[in-house]
PDB file of C-alpha atoms in Angstrom:
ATOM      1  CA  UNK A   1    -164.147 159.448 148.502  1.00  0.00           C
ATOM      2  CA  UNK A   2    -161.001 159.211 146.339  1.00  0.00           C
ATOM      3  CA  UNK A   3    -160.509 157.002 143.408  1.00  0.00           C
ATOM      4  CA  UNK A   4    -157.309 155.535 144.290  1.00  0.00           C
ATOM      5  CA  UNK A   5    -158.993 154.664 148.049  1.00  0.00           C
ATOM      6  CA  UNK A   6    -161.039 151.883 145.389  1.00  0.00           C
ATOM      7  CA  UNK A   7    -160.718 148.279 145.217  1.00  0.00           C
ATOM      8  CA  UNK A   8    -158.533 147.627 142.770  1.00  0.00           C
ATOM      9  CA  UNK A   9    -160.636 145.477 140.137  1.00  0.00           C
ATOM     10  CA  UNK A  10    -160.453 141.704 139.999  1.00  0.00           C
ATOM     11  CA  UNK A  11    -160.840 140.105 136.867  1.00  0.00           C
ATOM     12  CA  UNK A  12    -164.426 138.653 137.299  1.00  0.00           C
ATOM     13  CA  UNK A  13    -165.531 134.975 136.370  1.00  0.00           C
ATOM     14  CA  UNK A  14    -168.555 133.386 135.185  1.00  0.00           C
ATOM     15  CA  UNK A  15    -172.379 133.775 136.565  1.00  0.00           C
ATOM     16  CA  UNK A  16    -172.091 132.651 140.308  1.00  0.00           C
ATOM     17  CA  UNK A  17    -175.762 133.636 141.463  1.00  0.00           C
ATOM     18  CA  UNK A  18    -178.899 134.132 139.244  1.00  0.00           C
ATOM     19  CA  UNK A  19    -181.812 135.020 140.012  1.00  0.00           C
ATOM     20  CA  UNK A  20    -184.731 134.908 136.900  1.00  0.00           C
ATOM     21  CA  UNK A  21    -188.423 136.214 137.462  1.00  0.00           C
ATOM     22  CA  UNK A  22    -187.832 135.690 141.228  1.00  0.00           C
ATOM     23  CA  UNK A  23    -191.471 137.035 143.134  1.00  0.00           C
ATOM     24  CA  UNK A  24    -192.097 137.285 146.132  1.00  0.00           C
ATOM     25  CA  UNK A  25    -195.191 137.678 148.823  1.00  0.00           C
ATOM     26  CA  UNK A  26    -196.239 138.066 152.047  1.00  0.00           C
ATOM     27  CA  UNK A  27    -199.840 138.102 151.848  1.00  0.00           C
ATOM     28  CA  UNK A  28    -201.005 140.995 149.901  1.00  0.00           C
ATOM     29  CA  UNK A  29    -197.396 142.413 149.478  1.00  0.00           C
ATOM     30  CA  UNK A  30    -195.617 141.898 146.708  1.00  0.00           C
ATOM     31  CA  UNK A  31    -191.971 142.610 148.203  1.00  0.00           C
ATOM     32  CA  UNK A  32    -190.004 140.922 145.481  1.00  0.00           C
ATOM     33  CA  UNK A  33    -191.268 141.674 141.794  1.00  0.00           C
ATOM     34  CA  UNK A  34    -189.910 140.295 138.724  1.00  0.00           C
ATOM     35  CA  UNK A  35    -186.248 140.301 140.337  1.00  0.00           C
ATOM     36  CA  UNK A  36    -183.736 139.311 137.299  1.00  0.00           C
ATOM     37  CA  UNK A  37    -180.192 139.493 138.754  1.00  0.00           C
ATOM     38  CA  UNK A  38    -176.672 137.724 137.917  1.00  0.00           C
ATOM     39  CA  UNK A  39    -173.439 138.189 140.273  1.00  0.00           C
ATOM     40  CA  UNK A  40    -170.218 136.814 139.013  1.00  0.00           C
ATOM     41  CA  UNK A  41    -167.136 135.120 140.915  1.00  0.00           C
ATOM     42  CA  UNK A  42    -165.357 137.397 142.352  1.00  0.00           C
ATOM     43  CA  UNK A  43    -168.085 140.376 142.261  1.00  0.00           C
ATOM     44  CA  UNK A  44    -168.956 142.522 144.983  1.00  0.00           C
ATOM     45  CA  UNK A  45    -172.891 143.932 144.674  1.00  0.00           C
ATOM     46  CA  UNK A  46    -174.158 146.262 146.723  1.00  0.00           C
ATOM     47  CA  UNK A  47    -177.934 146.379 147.267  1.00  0.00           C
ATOM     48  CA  UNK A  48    -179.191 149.786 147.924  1.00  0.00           C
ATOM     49  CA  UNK A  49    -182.783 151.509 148.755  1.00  0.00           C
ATOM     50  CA  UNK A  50    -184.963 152.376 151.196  1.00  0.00           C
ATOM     51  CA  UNK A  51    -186.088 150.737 153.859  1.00  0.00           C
ATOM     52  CA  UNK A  52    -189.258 147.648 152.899  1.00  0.00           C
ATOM     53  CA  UNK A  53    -187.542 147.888 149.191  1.00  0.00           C
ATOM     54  CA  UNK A  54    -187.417 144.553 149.309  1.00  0.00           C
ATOM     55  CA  UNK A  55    -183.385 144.461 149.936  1.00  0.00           C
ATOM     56  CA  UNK A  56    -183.326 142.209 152.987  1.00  0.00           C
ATOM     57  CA  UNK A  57    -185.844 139.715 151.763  1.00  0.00           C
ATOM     58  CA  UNK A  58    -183.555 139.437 148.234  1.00  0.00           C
ATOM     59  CA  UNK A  59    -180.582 138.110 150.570  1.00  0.00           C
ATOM     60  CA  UNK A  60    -182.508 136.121 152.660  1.00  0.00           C
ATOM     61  CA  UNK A  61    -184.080 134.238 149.529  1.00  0.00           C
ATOM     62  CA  UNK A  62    -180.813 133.711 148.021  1.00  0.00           C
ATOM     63  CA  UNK A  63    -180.104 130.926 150.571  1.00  0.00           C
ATOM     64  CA  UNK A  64    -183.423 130.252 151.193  1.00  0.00           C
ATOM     65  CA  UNK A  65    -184.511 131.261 154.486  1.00  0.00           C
ATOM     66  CA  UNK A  66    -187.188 133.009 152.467  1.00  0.00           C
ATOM     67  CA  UNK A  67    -188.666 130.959 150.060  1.00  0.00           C
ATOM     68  CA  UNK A  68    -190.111 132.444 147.024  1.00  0.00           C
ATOM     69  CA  UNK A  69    -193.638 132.089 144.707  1.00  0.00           C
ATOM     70  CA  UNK A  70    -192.224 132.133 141.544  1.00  0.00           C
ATOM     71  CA  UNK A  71    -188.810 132.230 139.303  1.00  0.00           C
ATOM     72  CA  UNK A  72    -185.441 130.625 139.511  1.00  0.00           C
ATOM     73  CA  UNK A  73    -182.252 131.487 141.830  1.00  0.00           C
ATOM     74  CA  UNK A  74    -179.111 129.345 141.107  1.00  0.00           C
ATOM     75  CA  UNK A  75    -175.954 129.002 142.491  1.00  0.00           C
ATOM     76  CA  UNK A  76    -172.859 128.057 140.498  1.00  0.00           C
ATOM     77  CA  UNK A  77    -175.711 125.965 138.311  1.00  0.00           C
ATOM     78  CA  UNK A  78    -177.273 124.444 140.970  1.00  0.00           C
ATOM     79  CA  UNK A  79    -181.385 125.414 141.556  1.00  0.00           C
ATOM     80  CA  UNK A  80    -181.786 126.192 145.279  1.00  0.00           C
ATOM     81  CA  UNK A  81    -183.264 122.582 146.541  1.00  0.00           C
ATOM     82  CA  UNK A  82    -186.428 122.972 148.114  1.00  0.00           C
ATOM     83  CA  UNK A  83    -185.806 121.747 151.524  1.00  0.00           C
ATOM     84  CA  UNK A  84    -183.663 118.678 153.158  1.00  0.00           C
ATOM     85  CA  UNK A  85    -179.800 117.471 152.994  1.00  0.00           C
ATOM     86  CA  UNK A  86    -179.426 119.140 149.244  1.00  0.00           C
ATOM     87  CA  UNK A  87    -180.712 122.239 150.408  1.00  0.00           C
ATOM     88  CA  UNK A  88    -177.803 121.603 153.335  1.00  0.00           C
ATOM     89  CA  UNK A  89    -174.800 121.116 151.428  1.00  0.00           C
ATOM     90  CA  UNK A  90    -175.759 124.222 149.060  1.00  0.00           C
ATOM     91  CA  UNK A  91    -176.322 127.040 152.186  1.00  0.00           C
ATOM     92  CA  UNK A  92    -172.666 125.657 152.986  1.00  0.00           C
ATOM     93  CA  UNK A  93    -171.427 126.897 149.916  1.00  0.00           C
ATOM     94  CA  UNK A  94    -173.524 130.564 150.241  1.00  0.00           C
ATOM     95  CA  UNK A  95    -172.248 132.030 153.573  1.00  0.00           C
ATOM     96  CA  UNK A  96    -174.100 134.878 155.193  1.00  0.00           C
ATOM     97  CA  UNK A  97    -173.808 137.437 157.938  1.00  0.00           C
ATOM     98  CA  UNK A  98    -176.937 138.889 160.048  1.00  0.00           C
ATOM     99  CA  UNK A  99    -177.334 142.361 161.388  1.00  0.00           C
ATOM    100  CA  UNK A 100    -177.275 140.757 164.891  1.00  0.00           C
ATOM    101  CA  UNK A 101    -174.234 138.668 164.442  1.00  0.00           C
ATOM    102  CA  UNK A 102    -176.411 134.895 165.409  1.00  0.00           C
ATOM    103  CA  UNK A 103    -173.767 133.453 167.258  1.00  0.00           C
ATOM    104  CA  UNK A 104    -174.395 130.672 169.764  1.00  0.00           C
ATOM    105  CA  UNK A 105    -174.065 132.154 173.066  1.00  0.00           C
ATOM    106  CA  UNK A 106    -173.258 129.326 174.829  1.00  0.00           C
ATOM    107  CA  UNK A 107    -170.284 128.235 172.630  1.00  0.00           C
ATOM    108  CA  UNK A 108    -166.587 129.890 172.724  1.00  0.00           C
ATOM    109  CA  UNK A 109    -165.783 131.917 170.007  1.00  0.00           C
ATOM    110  CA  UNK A 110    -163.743 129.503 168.620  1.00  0.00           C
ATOM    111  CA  UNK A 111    -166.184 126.580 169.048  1.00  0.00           C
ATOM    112  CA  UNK A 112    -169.011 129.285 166.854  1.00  0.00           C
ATOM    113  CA  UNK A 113    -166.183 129.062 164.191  1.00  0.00           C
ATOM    114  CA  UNK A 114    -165.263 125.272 163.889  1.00  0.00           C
ATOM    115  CA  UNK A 115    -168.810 123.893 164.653  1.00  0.00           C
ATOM    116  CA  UNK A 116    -169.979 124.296 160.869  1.00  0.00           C
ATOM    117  CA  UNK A 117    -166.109 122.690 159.421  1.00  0.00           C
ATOM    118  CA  UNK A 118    -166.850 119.653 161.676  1.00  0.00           C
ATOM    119  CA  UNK A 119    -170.624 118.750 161.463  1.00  0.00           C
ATOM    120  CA  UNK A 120    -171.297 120.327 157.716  1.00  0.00           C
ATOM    121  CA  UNK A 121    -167.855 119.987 156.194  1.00  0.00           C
ATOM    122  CA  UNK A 122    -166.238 116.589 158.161  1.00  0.00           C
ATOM    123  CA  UNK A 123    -163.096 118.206 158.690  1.00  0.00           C
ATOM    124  CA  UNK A 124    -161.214 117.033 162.216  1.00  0.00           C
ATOM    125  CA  UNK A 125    -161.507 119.157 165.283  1.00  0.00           C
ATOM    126  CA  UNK A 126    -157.266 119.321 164.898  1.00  0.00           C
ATOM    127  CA  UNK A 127    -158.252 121.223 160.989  1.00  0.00           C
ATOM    128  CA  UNK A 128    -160.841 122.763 161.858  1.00  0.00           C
ATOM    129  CA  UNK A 129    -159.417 124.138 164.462  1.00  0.00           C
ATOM    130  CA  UNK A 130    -156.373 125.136 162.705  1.00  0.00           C
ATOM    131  CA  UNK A 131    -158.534 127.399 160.436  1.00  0.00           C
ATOM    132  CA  UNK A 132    -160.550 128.842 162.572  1.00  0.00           C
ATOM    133  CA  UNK A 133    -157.689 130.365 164.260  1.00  0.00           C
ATOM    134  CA  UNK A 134    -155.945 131.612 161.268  1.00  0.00           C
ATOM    135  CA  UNK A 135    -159.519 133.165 160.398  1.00  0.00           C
ATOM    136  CA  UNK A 136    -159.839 134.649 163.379  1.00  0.00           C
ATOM    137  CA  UNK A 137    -156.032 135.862 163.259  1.00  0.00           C
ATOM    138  CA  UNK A 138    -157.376 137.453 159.587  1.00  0.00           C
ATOM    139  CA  UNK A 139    -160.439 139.502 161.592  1.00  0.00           C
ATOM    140  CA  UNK A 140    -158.569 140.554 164.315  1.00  0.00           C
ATOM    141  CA  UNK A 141    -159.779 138.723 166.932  1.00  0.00           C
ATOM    142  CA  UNK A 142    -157.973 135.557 167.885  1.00  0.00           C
ATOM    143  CA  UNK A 143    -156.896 136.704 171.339  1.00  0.00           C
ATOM    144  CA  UNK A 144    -161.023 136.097 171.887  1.00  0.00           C
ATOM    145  CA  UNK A 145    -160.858 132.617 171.011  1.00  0.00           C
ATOM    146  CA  UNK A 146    -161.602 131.079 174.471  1.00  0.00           C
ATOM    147  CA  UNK A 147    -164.244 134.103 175.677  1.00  0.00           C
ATOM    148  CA  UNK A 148    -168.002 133.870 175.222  1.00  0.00           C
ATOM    149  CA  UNK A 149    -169.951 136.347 172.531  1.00  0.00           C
ATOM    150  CA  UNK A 150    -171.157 138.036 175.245  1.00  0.00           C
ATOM    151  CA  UNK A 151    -168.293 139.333 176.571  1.00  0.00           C
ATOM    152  CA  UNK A 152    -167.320 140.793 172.806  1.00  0.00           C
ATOM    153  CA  UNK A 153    -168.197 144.185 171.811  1.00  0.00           C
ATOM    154  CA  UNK A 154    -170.682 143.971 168.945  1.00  0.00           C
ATOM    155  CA  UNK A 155    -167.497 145.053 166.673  1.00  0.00           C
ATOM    156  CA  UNK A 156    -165.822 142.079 167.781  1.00  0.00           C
ATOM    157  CA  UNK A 157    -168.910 140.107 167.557  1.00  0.00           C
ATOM    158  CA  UNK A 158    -169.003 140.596 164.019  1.00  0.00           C
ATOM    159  CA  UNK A 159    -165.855 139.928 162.984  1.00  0.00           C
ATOM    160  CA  UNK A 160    -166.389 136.295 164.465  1.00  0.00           C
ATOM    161  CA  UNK A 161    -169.429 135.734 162.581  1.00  0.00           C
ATOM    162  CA  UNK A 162    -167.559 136.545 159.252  1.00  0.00           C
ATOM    163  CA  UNK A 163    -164.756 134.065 160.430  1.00  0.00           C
ATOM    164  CA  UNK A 164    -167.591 131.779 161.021  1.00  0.00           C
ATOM    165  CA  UNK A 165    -168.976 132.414 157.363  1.00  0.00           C
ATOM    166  CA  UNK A 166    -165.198 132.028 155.981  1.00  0.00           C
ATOM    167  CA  UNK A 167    -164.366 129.029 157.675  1.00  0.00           C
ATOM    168  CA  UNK A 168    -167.385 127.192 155.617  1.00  0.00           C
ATOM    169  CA  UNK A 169    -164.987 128.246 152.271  1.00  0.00           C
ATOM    170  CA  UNK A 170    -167.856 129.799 150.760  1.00  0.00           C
ATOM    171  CA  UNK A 171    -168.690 130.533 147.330  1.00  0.00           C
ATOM    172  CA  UNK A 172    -170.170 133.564 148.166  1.00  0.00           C
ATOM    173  CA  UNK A 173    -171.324 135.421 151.218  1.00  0.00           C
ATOM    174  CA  UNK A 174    -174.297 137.398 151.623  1.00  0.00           C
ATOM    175  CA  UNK A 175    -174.301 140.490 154.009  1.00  0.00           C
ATOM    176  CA  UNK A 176    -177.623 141.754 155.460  1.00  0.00           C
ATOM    177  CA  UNK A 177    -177.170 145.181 157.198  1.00  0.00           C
ATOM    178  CA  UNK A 178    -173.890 143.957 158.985  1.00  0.00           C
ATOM    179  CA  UNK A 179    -173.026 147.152 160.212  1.00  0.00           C
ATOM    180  CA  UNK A 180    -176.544 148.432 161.412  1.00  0.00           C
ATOM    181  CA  UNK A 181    -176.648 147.094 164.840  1.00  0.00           C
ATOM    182  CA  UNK A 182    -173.504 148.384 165.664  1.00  0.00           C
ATOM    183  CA  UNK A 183    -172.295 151.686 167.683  1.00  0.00           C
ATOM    184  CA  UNK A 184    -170.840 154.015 165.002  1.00  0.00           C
ATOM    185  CA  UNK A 185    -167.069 153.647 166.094  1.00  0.00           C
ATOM    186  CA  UNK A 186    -167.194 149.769 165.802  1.00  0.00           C
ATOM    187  CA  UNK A 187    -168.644 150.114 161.694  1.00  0.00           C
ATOM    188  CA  UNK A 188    -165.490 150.873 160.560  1.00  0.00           C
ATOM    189  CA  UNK A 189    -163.498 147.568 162.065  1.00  0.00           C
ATOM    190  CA  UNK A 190    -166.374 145.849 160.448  1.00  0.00           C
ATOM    191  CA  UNK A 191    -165.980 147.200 157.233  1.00  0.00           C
ATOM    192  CA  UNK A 192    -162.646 146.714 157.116  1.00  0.00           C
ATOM    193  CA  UNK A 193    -162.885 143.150 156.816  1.00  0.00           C
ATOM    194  CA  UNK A 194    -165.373 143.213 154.631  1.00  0.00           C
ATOM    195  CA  UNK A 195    -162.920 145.651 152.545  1.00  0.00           C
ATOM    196  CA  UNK A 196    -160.125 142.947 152.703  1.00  0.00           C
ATOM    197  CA  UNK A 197    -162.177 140.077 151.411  1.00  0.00           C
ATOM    198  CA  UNK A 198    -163.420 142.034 148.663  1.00  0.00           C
ATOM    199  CA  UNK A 199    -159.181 142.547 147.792  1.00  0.00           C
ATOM    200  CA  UNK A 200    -159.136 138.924 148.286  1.00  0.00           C
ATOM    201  CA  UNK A 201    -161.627 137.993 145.385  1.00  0.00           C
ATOM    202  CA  UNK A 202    -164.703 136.895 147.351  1.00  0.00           C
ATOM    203  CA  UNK A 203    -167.515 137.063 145.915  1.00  0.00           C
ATOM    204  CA  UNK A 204    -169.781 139.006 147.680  1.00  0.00           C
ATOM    205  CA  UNK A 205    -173.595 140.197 148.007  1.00  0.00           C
ATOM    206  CA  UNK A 206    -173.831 143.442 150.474  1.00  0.00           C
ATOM    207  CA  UNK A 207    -176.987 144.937 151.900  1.00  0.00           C
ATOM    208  CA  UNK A 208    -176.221 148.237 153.535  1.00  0.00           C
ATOM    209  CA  UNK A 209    -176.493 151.419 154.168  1.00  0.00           C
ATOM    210  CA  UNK A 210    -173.083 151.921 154.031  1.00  0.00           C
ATOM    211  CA  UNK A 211    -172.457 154.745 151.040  1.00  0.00           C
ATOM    212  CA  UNK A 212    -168.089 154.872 151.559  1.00  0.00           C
ATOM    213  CA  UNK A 213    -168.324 151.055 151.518  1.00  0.00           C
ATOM    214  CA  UNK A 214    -170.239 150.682 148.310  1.00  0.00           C
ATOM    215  CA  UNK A 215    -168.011 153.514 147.024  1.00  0.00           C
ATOM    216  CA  UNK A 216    -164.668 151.550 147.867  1.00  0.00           C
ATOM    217  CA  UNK A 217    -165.640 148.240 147.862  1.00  0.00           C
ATOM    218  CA  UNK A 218    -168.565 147.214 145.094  1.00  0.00           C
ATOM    219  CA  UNK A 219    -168.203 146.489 141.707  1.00  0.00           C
ATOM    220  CA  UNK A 220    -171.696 147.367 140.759  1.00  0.00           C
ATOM    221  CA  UNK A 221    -174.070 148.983 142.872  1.00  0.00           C
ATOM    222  CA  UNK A 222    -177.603 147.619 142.638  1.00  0.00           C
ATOM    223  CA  UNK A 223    -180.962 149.876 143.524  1.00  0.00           C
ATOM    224  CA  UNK A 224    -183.977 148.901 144.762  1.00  0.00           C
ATOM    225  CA  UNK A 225    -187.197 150.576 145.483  1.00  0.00           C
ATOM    226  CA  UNK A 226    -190.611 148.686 146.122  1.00  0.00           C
ATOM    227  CA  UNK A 227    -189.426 144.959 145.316  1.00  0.00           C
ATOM    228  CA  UNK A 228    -188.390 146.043 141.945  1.00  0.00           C
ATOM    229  CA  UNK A 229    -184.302 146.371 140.967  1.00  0.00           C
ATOM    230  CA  UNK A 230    -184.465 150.446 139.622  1.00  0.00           C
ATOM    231  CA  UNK A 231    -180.957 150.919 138.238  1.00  0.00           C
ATOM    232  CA  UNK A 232    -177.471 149.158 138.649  1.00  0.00           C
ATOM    233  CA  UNK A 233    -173.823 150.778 137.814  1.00  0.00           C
ATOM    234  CA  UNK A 234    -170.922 151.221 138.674  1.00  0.00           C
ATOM    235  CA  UNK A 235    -170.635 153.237 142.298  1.00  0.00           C
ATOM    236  CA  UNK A 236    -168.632 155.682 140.225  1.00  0.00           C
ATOM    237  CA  UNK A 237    -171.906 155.861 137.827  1.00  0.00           C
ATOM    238  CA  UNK A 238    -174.711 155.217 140.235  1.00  0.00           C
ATOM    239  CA  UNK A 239    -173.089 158.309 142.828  1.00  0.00           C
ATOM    240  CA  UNK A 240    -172.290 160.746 140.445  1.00  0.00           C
ATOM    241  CA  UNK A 241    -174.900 160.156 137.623  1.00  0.00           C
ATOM    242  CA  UNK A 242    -178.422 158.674 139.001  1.00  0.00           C
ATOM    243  CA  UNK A 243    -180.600 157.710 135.869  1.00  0.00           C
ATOM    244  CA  UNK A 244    -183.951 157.106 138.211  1.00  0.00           C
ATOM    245  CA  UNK A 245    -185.800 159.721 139.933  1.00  0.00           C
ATOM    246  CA  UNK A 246    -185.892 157.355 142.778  1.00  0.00           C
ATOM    247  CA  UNK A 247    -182.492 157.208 143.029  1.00  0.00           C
ATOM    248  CA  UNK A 248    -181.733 160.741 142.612  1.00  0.00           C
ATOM    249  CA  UNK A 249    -184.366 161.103 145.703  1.00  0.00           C
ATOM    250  CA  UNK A 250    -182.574 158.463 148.062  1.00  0.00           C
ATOM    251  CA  UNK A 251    -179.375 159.555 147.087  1.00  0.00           C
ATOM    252  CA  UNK A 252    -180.428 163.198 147.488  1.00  0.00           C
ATOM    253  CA  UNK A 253    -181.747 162.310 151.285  1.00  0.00           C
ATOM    254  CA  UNK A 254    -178.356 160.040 152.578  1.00  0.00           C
ATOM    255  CA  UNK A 255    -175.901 161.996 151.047  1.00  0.00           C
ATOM    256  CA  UNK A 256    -177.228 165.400 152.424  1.00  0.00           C
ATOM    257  CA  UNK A 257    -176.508 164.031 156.234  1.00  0.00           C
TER     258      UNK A 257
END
């Protein structure tokens, strides 16, 4: 992919999400191991590897919907709370987006995007509302506001659920295969987005397969193979120059397809 296609860099600010001697089981399996890892504001990471490297579970225990055994994962300074209101408040600040989109099938499109604002946040229906369709307006979608997921291509689907993560205002969002689920012509609108906010200055954690995204769009690429973090670099770096036979392997594998 060309350079100039790239992100232009954002100054980055101070440690957003750490993670310190985070381990992880299920049962015998030790899928996260010894998992040190710091993203700053305004940093997009891309988590690489094959598949049961652990990449998945990493998102899902940076909000918590895995717990881990051992170590420490903060966001902006805050230790993830173990469970209750505290633990609440803090997913609303770490916004994330599923391989199968999660919307509520029984809501509008625009009720999926204001239901967090009102319950989590307190805003008014009249605000909420407001937002939710300028964030839908952002995505692409706003002529979808009254229609039901289901009658949304998965594309479209998509889109909604990041409005739905951007209308919580975020301090990060985590992205776990978002494109993975979808036919191959509808990755691209996907991406897109995902391109835009990364202009914007969110900060961002990105599970994918997605090699031209990670090129374009991530500051620093991270690899994983069996629960362990192998190598991170730059996606110049980490494309052109693999340190780790691992990576060498993977790389040799997607990029011969």
């Amino acid at each position: 992919m060309a350079v100039e296609e790239a992100v232009p860099a954002q100054p980055l600010g101070g440690p957003l999400v750490v993670l310190e001697g985070v381990n992880k089981h299920f049962g015998d399996l030790h899928v996260l191991r010894d998992i040190n890892l710091t993203v700053r504001k305004g940093e997009v990471v891309v988590v690489l590897g094959p598949s049961g490297s652990g990449k998945s579970t990493l998102c899902r225990a940076i909000n918590r919907l895995e717990t881990i055994g051992s170590g420490t994962i903060t966001i902006d300074g805050v230790p993830l709370p173990e469970e209750g209101k505290a633990l609440a408040e803090l997913r609303a600040d770490v916004g994330m987006v599923f391989q199968s989109f999660n919307l509520f099938a029984h809501k509008t499109i625009l009720e999926n995007v204001t239901l967090g604002p009102v319950k989590v946040r307190r805003k008014s229906a009249a605000d909420a509302r407001a937002e939710a369709m300028e964030l839908l307006t952002r995505v692409g979608v706003d002529n979808q506001a009254d229609k039901y997921p289901a009658q949304l291509s998965g594309g479209q689907q998509q889109r909604v659920a990041i409005a739905r993560a951007l209308a919580m205002q975020p301090k990060v969002i985590l992205f776990d295969e978002p494109t993975s689920a979808l036919d191959p012509e509808m990755v691209n609108e996907v991406l897109d987005v995902m391109i835009s906010l990364a202009r914007q200055g969110m900060t961002m954690i990105v599970v994918t397969h997605e090699m031209g995204f990670a090129r374009k769009a991530a500051d620093r690429v991270v690899f994983m193979s069996d629960g362990q973090i192998v190598e991170e670099n730059t996606p110049d770096e980490f494309f052109t120059n693999p340190r780790s036979a691992r990576a060498q392997d993977f790389l040799s594998k997607i990029l011969s397809h």
